[in-house]
Short mmCIF file of C-alpha atoms and ligand atoms in Angstrom, two decimals:
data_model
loop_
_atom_site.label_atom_id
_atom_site.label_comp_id
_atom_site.label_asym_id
_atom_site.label_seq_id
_atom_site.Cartn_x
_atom_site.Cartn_y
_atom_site.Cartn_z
CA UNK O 1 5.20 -32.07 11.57
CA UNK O 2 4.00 -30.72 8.10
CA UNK O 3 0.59 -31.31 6.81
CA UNK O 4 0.72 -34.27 3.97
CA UNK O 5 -0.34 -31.91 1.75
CA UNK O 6 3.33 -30.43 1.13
CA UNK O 7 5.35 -33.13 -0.31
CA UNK O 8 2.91 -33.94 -2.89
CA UNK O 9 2.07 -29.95 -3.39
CA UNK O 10 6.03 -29.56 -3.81
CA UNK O 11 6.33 -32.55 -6.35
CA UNK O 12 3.71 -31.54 -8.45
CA UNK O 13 4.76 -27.95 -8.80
CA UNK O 14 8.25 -28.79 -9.01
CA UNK O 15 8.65 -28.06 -12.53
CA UNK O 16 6.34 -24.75 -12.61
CA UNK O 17 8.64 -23.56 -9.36
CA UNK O 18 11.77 -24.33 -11.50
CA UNK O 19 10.53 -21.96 -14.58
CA UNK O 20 9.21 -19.15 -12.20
CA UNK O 21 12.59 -19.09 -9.73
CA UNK O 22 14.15 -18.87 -13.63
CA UNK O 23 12.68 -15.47 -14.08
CA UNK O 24 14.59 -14.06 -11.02
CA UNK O 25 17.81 -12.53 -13.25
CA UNK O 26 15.43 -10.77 -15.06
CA UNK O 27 12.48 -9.52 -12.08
CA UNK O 28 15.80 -8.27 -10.31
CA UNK O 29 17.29 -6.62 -13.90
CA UNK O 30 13.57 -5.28 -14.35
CA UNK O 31 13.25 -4.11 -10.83
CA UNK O 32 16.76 -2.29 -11.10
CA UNK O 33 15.36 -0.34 -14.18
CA UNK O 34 12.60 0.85 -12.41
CA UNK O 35 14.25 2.14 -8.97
CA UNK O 36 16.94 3.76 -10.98
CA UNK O 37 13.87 5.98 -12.47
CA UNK O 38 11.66 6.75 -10.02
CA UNK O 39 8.24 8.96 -10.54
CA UNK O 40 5.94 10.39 -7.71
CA UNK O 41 2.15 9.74 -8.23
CA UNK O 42 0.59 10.56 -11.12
CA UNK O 43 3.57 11.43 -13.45
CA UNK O 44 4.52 7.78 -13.73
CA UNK O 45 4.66 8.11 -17.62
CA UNK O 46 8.30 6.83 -18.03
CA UNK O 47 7.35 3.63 -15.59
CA UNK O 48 4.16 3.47 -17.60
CA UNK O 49 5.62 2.87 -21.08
CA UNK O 50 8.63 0.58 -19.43
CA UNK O 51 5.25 -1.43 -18.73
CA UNK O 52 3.74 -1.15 -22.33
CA UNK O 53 6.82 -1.76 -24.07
CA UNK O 54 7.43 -5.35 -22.32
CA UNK O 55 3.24 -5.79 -22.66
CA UNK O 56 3.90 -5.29 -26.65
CA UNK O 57 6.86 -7.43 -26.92
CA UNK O 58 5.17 -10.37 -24.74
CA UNK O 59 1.91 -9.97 -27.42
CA UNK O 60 -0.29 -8.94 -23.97
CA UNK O 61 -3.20 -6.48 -24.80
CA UNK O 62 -3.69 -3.73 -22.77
CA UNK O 63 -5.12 -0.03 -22.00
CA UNK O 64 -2.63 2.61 -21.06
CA UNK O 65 -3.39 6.18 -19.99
CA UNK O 66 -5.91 4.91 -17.27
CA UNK O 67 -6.34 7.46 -14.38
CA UNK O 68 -3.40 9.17 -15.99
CA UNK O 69 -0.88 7.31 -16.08
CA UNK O 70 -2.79 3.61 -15.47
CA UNK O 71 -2.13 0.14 -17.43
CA UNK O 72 -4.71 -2.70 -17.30
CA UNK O 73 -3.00 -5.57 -18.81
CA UNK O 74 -5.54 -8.23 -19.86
CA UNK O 75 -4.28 -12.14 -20.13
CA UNK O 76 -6.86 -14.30 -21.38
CA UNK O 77 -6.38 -17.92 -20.62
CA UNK O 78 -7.63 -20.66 -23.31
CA UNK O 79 -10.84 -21.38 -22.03
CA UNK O 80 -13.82 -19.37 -20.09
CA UNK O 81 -13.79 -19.13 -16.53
CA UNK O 82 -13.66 -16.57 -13.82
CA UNK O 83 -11.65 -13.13 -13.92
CA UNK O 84 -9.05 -12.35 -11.48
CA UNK O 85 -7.59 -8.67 -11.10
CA UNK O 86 -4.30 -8.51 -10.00
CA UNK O 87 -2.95 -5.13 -8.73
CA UNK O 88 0.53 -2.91 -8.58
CA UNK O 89 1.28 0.20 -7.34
CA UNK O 90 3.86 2.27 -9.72
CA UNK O 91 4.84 5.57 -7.46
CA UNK O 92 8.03 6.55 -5.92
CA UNK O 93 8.45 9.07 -2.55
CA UNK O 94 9.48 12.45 -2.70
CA UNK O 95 12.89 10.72 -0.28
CA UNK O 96 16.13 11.91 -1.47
CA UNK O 97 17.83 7.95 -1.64
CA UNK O 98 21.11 7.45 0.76
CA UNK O 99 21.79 3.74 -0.54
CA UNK O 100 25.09 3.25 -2.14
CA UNK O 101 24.19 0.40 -5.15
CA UNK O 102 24.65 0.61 -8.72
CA UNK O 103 21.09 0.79 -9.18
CA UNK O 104 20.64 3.85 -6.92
CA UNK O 105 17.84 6.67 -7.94
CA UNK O 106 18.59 8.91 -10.81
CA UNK O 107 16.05 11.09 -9.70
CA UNK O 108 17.66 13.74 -7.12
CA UNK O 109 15.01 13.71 -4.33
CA UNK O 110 12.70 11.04 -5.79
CA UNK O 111 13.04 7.29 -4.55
CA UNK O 112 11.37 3.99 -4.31
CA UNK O 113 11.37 3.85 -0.39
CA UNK O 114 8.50 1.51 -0.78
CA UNK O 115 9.00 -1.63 -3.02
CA UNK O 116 6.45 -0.16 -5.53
CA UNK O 117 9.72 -1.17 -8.18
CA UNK O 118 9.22 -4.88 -6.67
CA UNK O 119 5.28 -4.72 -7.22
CA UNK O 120 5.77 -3.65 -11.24
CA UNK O 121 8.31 -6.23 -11.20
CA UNK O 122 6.39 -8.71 -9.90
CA UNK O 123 3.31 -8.23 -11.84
CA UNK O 124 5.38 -7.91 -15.15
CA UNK O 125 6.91 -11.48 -14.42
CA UNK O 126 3.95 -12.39 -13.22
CA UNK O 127 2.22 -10.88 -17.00
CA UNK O 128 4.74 -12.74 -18.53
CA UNK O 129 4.67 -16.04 -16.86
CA UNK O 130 1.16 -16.56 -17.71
CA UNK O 131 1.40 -14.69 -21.42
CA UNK O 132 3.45 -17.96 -21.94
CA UNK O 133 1.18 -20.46 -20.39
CA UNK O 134 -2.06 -19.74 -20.98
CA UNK O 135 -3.05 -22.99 -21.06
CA UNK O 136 -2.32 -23.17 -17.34
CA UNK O 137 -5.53 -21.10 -16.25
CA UNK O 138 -9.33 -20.62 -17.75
CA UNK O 139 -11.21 -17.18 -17.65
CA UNK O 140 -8.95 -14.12 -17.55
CA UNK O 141 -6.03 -12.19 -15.74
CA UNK O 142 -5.89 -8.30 -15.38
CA UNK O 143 -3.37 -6.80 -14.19
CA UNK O 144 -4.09 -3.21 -12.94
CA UNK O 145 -0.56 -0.73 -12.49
CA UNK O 146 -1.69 1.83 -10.88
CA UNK O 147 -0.65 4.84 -9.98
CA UNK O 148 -0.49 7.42 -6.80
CA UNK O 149 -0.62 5.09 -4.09
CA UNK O 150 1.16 7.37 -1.43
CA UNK O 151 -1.22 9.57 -2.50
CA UNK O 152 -3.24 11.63 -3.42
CA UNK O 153 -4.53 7.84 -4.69
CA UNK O 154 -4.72 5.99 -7.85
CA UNK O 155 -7.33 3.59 -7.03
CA UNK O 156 -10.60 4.95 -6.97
CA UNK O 157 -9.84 7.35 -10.13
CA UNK O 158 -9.17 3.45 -11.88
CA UNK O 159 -12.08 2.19 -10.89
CA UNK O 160 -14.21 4.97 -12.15
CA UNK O 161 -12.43 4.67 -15.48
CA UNK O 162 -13.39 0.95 -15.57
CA UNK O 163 -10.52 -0.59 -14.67
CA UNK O 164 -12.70 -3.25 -13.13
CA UNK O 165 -15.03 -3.63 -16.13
CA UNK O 166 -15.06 -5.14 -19.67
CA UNK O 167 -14.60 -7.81 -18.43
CA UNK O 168 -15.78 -7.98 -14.87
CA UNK O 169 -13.43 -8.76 -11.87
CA UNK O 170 -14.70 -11.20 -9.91
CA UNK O 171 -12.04 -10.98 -7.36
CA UNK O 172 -8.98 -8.96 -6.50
CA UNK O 173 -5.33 -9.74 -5.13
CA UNK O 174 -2.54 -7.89 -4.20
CA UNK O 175 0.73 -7.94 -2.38
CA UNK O 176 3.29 -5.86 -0.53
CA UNK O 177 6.65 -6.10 -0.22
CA UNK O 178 7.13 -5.99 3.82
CA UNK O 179 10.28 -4.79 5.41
CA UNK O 180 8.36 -6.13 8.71
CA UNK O 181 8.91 -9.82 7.91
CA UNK O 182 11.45 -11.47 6.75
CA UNK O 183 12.24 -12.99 3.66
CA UNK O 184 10.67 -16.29 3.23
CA UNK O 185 7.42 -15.52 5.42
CA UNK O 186 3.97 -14.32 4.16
CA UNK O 187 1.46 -12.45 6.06
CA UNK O 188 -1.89 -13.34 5.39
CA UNK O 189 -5.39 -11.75 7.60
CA UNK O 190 -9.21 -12.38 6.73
CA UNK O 191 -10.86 -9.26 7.43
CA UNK O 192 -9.27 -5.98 8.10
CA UNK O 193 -5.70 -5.44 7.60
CA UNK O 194 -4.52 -1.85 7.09
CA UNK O 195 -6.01 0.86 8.79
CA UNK O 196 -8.53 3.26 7.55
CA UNK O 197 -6.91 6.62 6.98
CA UNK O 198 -8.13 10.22 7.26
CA UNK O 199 -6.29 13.36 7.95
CA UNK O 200 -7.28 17.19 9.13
CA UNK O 201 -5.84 20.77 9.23
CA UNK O 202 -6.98 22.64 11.66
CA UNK O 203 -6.38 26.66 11.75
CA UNK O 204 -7.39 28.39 15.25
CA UNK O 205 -7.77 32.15 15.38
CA UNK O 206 -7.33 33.94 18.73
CA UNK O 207 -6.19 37.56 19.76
CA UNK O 208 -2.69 38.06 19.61
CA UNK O 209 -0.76 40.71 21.60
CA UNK O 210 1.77 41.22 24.24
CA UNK O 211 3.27 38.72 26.05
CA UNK O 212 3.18 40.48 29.36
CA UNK O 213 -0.17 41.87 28.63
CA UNK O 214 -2.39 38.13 28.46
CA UNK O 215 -5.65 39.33 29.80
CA UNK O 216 -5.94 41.51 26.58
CA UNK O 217 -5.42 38.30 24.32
CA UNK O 218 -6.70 34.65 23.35
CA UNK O 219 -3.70 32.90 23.34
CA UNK O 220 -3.99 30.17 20.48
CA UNK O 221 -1.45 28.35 21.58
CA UNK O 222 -2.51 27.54 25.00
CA UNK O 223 -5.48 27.07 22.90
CA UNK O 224 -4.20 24.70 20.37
CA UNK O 225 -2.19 22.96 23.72
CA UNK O 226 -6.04 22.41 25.50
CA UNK O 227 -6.99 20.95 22.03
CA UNK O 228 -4.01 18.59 21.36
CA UNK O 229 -4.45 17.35 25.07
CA UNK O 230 -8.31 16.61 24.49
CA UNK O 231 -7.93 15.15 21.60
CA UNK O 232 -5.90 12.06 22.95
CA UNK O 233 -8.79 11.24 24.85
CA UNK O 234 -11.04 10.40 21.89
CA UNK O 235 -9.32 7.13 21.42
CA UNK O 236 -8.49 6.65 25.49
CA UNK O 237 -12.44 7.37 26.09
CA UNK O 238 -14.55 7.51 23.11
CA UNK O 239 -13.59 4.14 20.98
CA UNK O 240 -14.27 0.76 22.12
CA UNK O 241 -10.65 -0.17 23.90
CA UNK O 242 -11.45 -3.46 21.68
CA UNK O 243 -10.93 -1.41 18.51
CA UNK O 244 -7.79 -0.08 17.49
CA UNK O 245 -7.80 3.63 16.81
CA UNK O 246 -4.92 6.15 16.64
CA UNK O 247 -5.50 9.85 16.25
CA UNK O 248 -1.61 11.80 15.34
CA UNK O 249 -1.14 15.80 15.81
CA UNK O 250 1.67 15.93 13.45
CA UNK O 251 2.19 19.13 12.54
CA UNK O 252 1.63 22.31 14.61
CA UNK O 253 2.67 25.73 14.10
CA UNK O 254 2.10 28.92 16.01
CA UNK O 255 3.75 32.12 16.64
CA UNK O 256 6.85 34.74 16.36
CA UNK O 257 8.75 35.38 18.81
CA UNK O 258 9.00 34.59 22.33
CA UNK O 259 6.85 37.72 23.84
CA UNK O 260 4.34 37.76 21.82
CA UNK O 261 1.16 35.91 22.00
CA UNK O 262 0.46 34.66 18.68
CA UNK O 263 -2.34 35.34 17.22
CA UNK O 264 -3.41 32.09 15.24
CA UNK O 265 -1.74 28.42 15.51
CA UNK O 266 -2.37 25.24 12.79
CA UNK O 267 -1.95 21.70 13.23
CA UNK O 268 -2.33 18.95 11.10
CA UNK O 269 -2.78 14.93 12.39
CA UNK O 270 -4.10 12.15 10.74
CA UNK O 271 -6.58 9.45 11.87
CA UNK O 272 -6.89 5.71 11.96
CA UNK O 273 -8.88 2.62 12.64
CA UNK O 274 -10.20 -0.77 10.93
CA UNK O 275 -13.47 -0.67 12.22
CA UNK O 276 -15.80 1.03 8.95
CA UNK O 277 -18.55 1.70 11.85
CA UNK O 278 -16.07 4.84 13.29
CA UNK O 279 -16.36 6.12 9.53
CA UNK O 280 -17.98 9.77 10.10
CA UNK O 281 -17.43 9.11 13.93
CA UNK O 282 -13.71 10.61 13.96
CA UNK O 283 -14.55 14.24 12.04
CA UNK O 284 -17.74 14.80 14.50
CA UNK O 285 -15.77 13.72 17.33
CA UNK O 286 -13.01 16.81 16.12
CA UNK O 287 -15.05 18.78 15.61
CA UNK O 288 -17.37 18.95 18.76
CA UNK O 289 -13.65 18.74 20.93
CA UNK O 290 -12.42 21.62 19.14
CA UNK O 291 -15.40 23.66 18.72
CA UNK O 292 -15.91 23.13 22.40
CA UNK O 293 -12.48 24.10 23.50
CA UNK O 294 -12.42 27.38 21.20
CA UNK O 295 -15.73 28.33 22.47
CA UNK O 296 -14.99 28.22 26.28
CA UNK O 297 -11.50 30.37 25.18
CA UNK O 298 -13.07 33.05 22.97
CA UNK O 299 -11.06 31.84 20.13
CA UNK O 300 -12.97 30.50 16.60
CA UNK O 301 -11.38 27.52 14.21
CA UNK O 302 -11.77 26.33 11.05
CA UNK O 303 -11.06 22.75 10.68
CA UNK O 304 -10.86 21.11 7.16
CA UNK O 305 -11.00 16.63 8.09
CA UNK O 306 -11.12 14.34 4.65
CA UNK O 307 -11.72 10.44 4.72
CA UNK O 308 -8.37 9.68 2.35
CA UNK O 309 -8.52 5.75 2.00
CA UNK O 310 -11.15 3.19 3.95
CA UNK O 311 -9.89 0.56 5.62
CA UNK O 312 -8.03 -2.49 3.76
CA UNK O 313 -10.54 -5.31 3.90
CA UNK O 314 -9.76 -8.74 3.22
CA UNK O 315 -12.73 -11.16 1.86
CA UNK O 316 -12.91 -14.78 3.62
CA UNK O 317 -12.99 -16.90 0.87
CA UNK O 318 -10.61 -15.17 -1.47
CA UNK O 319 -8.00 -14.75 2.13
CA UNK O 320 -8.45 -18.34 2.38
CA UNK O 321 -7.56 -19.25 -1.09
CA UNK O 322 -4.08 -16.96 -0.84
CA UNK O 323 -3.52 -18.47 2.77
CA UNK O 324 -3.48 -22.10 0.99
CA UNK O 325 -1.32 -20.96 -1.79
CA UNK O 326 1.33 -19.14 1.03
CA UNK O 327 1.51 -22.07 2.80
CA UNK O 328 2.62 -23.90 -0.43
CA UNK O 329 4.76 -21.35 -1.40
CA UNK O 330 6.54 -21.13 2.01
CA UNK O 331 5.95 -25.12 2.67
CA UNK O 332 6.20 -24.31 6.52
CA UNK O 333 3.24 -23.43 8.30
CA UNK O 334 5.52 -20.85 10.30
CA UNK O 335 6.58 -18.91 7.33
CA UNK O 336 2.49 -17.57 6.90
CA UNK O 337 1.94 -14.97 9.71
CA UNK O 338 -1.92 -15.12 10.02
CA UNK O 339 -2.03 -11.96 12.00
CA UNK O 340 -0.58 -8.95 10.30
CA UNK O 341 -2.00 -6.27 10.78
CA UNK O 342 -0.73 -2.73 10.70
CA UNK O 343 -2.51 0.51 11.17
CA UNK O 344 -0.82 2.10 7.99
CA UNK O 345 -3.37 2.75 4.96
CA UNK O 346 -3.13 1.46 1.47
CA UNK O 347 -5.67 2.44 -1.49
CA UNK O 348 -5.74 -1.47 -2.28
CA UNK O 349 -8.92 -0.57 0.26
CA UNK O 350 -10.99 0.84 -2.71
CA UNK O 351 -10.70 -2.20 -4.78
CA UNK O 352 -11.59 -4.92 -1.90
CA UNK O 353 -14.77 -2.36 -1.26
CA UNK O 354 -15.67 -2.93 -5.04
CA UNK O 355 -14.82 -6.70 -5.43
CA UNK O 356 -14.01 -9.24 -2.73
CA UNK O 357 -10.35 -9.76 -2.31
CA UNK O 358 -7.35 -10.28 -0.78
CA UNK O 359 -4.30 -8.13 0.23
CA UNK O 360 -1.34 -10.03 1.90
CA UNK O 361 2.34 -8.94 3.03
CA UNK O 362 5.44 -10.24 1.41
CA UNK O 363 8.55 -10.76 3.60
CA UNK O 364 11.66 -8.88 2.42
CA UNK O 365 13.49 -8.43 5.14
CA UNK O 366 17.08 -10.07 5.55
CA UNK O 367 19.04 -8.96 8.85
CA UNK O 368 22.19 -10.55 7.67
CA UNK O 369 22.47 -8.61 4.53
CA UNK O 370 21.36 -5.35 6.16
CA UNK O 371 18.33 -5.13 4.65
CA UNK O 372 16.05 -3.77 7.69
CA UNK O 373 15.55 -0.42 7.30
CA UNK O 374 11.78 0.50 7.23
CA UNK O 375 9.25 1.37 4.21
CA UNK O 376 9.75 5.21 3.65
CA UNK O 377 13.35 5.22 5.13
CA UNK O 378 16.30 6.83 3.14
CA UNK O 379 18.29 3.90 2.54
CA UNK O 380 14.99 1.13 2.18
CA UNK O 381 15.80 -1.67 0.12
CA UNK O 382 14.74 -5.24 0.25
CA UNK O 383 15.91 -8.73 -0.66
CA UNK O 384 15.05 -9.20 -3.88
CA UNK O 385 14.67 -13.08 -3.50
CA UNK O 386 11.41 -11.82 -2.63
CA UNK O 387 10.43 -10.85 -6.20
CA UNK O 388 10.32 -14.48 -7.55
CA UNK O 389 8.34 -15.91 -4.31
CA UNK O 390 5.52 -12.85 -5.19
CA UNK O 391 5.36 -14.17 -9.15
CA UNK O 392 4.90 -17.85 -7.44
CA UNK O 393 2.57 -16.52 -4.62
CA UNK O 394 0.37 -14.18 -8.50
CA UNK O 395 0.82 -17.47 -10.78
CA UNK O 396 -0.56 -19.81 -8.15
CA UNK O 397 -3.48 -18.11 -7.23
CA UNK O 398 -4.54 -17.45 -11.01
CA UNK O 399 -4.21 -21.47 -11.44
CA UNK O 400 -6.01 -21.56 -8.30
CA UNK O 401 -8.76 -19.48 -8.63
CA UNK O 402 -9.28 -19.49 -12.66
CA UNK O 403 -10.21 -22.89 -13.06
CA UNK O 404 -13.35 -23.68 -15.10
NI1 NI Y 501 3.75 1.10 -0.31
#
């Protein structure tokens, strides 16, 4: 049975629901635009002035040019009261697209394989929505596009140009389109959500030589084999089997040809985990395994480990807030999925370490139209039903949480 709450939720948003699932034509026209025109990280400056143009026409201030190729959209509702920052990322992949719709990339070898089209789409209807009823919320709305979230990271370099200041966020959402879940559901977590992230190259120089002739070398590769071995047992025996870790060799190369014994080998991996104590914990661990390893072999290393994104954080209060507002969104307590949790990294994590916040999952899934493929996959696309439920999900926590 559903909570009371719900009918009279429903009835009393009825008419706000009706306006917002009116914007749909347009969030999926909008949306369209943007995936047909795809930019990797940084070099968003055609997505950026799609942005300013619809700011200027909707008579929304804002500050372009922010950590490149940043907007910060400020809404200011009709009376003082709290300020809530609302973020989207704006960066394609560098995926060469293998759908077959009219609204395909234009951009050989560029593609939004990640929704990031659906986030600007959102937060523009979202901009819009309350551009129109500012009457409907006190304090202020800022809405951060940012760019570079696959990376290097757009974040941080907008928060140390202020995006967060003048005036002062007091709290931060965010959302994700999720291939995961399907349409219709929300996924919702207090406390951490998406995994910290860190990656490493490592280079290891032995003695290279003849294949025949071993005794004369230091083989990296049997080397670099020891190494990848040991290294699985940082997580197996070194982190709490309560906390979930994952360490990844994903790259390695090494060597010429089959009778030689090559002389150096590289891999690359990348790290993660949710819990911030293992923060420094990861690179000494690396280090002492591989320095340890090389040492007993004769063979030396360099190894080069960076801390790319901390983990993605969600605040109690604020998590509760969104949780209330999904489950009147959805109106079924089964469409919120209170656990989701994945060990993938977001840079939403540098904005929940600044201000409290909450990040939460948006199901786009929809088996019977085909739309399952996974984030990053060549023919990714979602449902874009989704679009208008992530404007509802924006719009109702600004009328939630800006109240005087
Ligand atoms: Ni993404």
């Amino acid at each position: 049975m559903l909570p009371t709450v719900f009918p009279t939720l429903t009835a009393q948003y009825a008419s706000v629901r009706l306006a917002l699932r009116s914007l749909q034509p347009q969030l999926m026209t909008w949306r369209r635009q943007i995936h047909q025109r795809p930019e990797l990280g940084f070099q968003e400056a055609q997505t950026a002035r799609f942005i300013c143009k619809k700011l200027t026409q909707w008579g929304i201030e804002y500050q372009s040019g922010m950590a490149k190729t940043g907007v910060v959209a400020v809404i200011p509702g009709d009376r003082p009261g709290p300020v809530l920052g609302i973020r989207a990322d704006m960066d394609a992949l560098p995926i060469h697209e293998l759908n077959e719709v009219d609204y395909r990339s234009q951009h050989d070898g560029v593609m939004h394989a990640c929704g990031h089209d659906g986030h600007v789409a959102i937060a523009l209807g979202t901009a819009y929505y309350l551009s129109q009823h500012r009457d409907s919320f006190a304090g202020t709305v800022k809405i951060l596009f940012q760019p570079a979230e696959e990376g290097p990271g757009g974040a941080k370099p907008m928060i140390e140009a202020g995006a967060l200041e003048s005036p002062r966020v007091d709290a931060m959402i965010g959302l994700h389109l999720w291939n995961n879940l399907p349409l219709g559901t929300i996924g919702v977590r207090t406390g951490p959500m998406m995994a910290a992230t860190e990656l490493f190259h490592c280079s290891i120089q032995g003695q290279g030589g003849h294949g025949a002739i071993p005794h004369q070398t230091v083989d990296s590769i049997v080397v670099a084999a020891q190494i990848i071995n040991a290294l699985q047992t940082i997580v197996s025996r070194n982190v709490d089997p309560l906390a979930a870790a994952v360490v990844t060799i994903g790259k390695l190369t090494a060597g010429t040809a089959l009778n030689v014994i090559a002389d150096s080998a590289h891999m690359s991996g990348t790290v993660r985990y949710f819990d911030p104590s293992y923060r420094d914990f990861f690179a000494q661990r690396l280090d002492r395994v591989i320095g340890g390893i090389c040492l007993s072999q004769g063979a030396t290393y360099t190894l080069d480990y960076r801390a790319l994104y901390p983990a993605v954080v969600n605040d109690p209060d604020v998590t509760d807030m969104v949780r209330s507002v999904a489950l009147s969104v959805v109106e079924t307590p089964a469409g919120v999925t209170p656990d989701c949790q994945t060990m993938g990294g977001e840079d939403m994590a540098f904005f929940l370490e600044a201000v409290p916040g909450c990040y939460f999952f948006l199901g786009s899934a929809n088996r019977d139209r085909n739309l399952t493929y996974p984030h990053h996959h060549p023919r990714f696309d979602f449902d874009e039903t989704a679009l208008a439920i992530g404007v509802e999900m924006f719009v109702r926590c600004v009328e939630t949480f800006c109240v005087r």
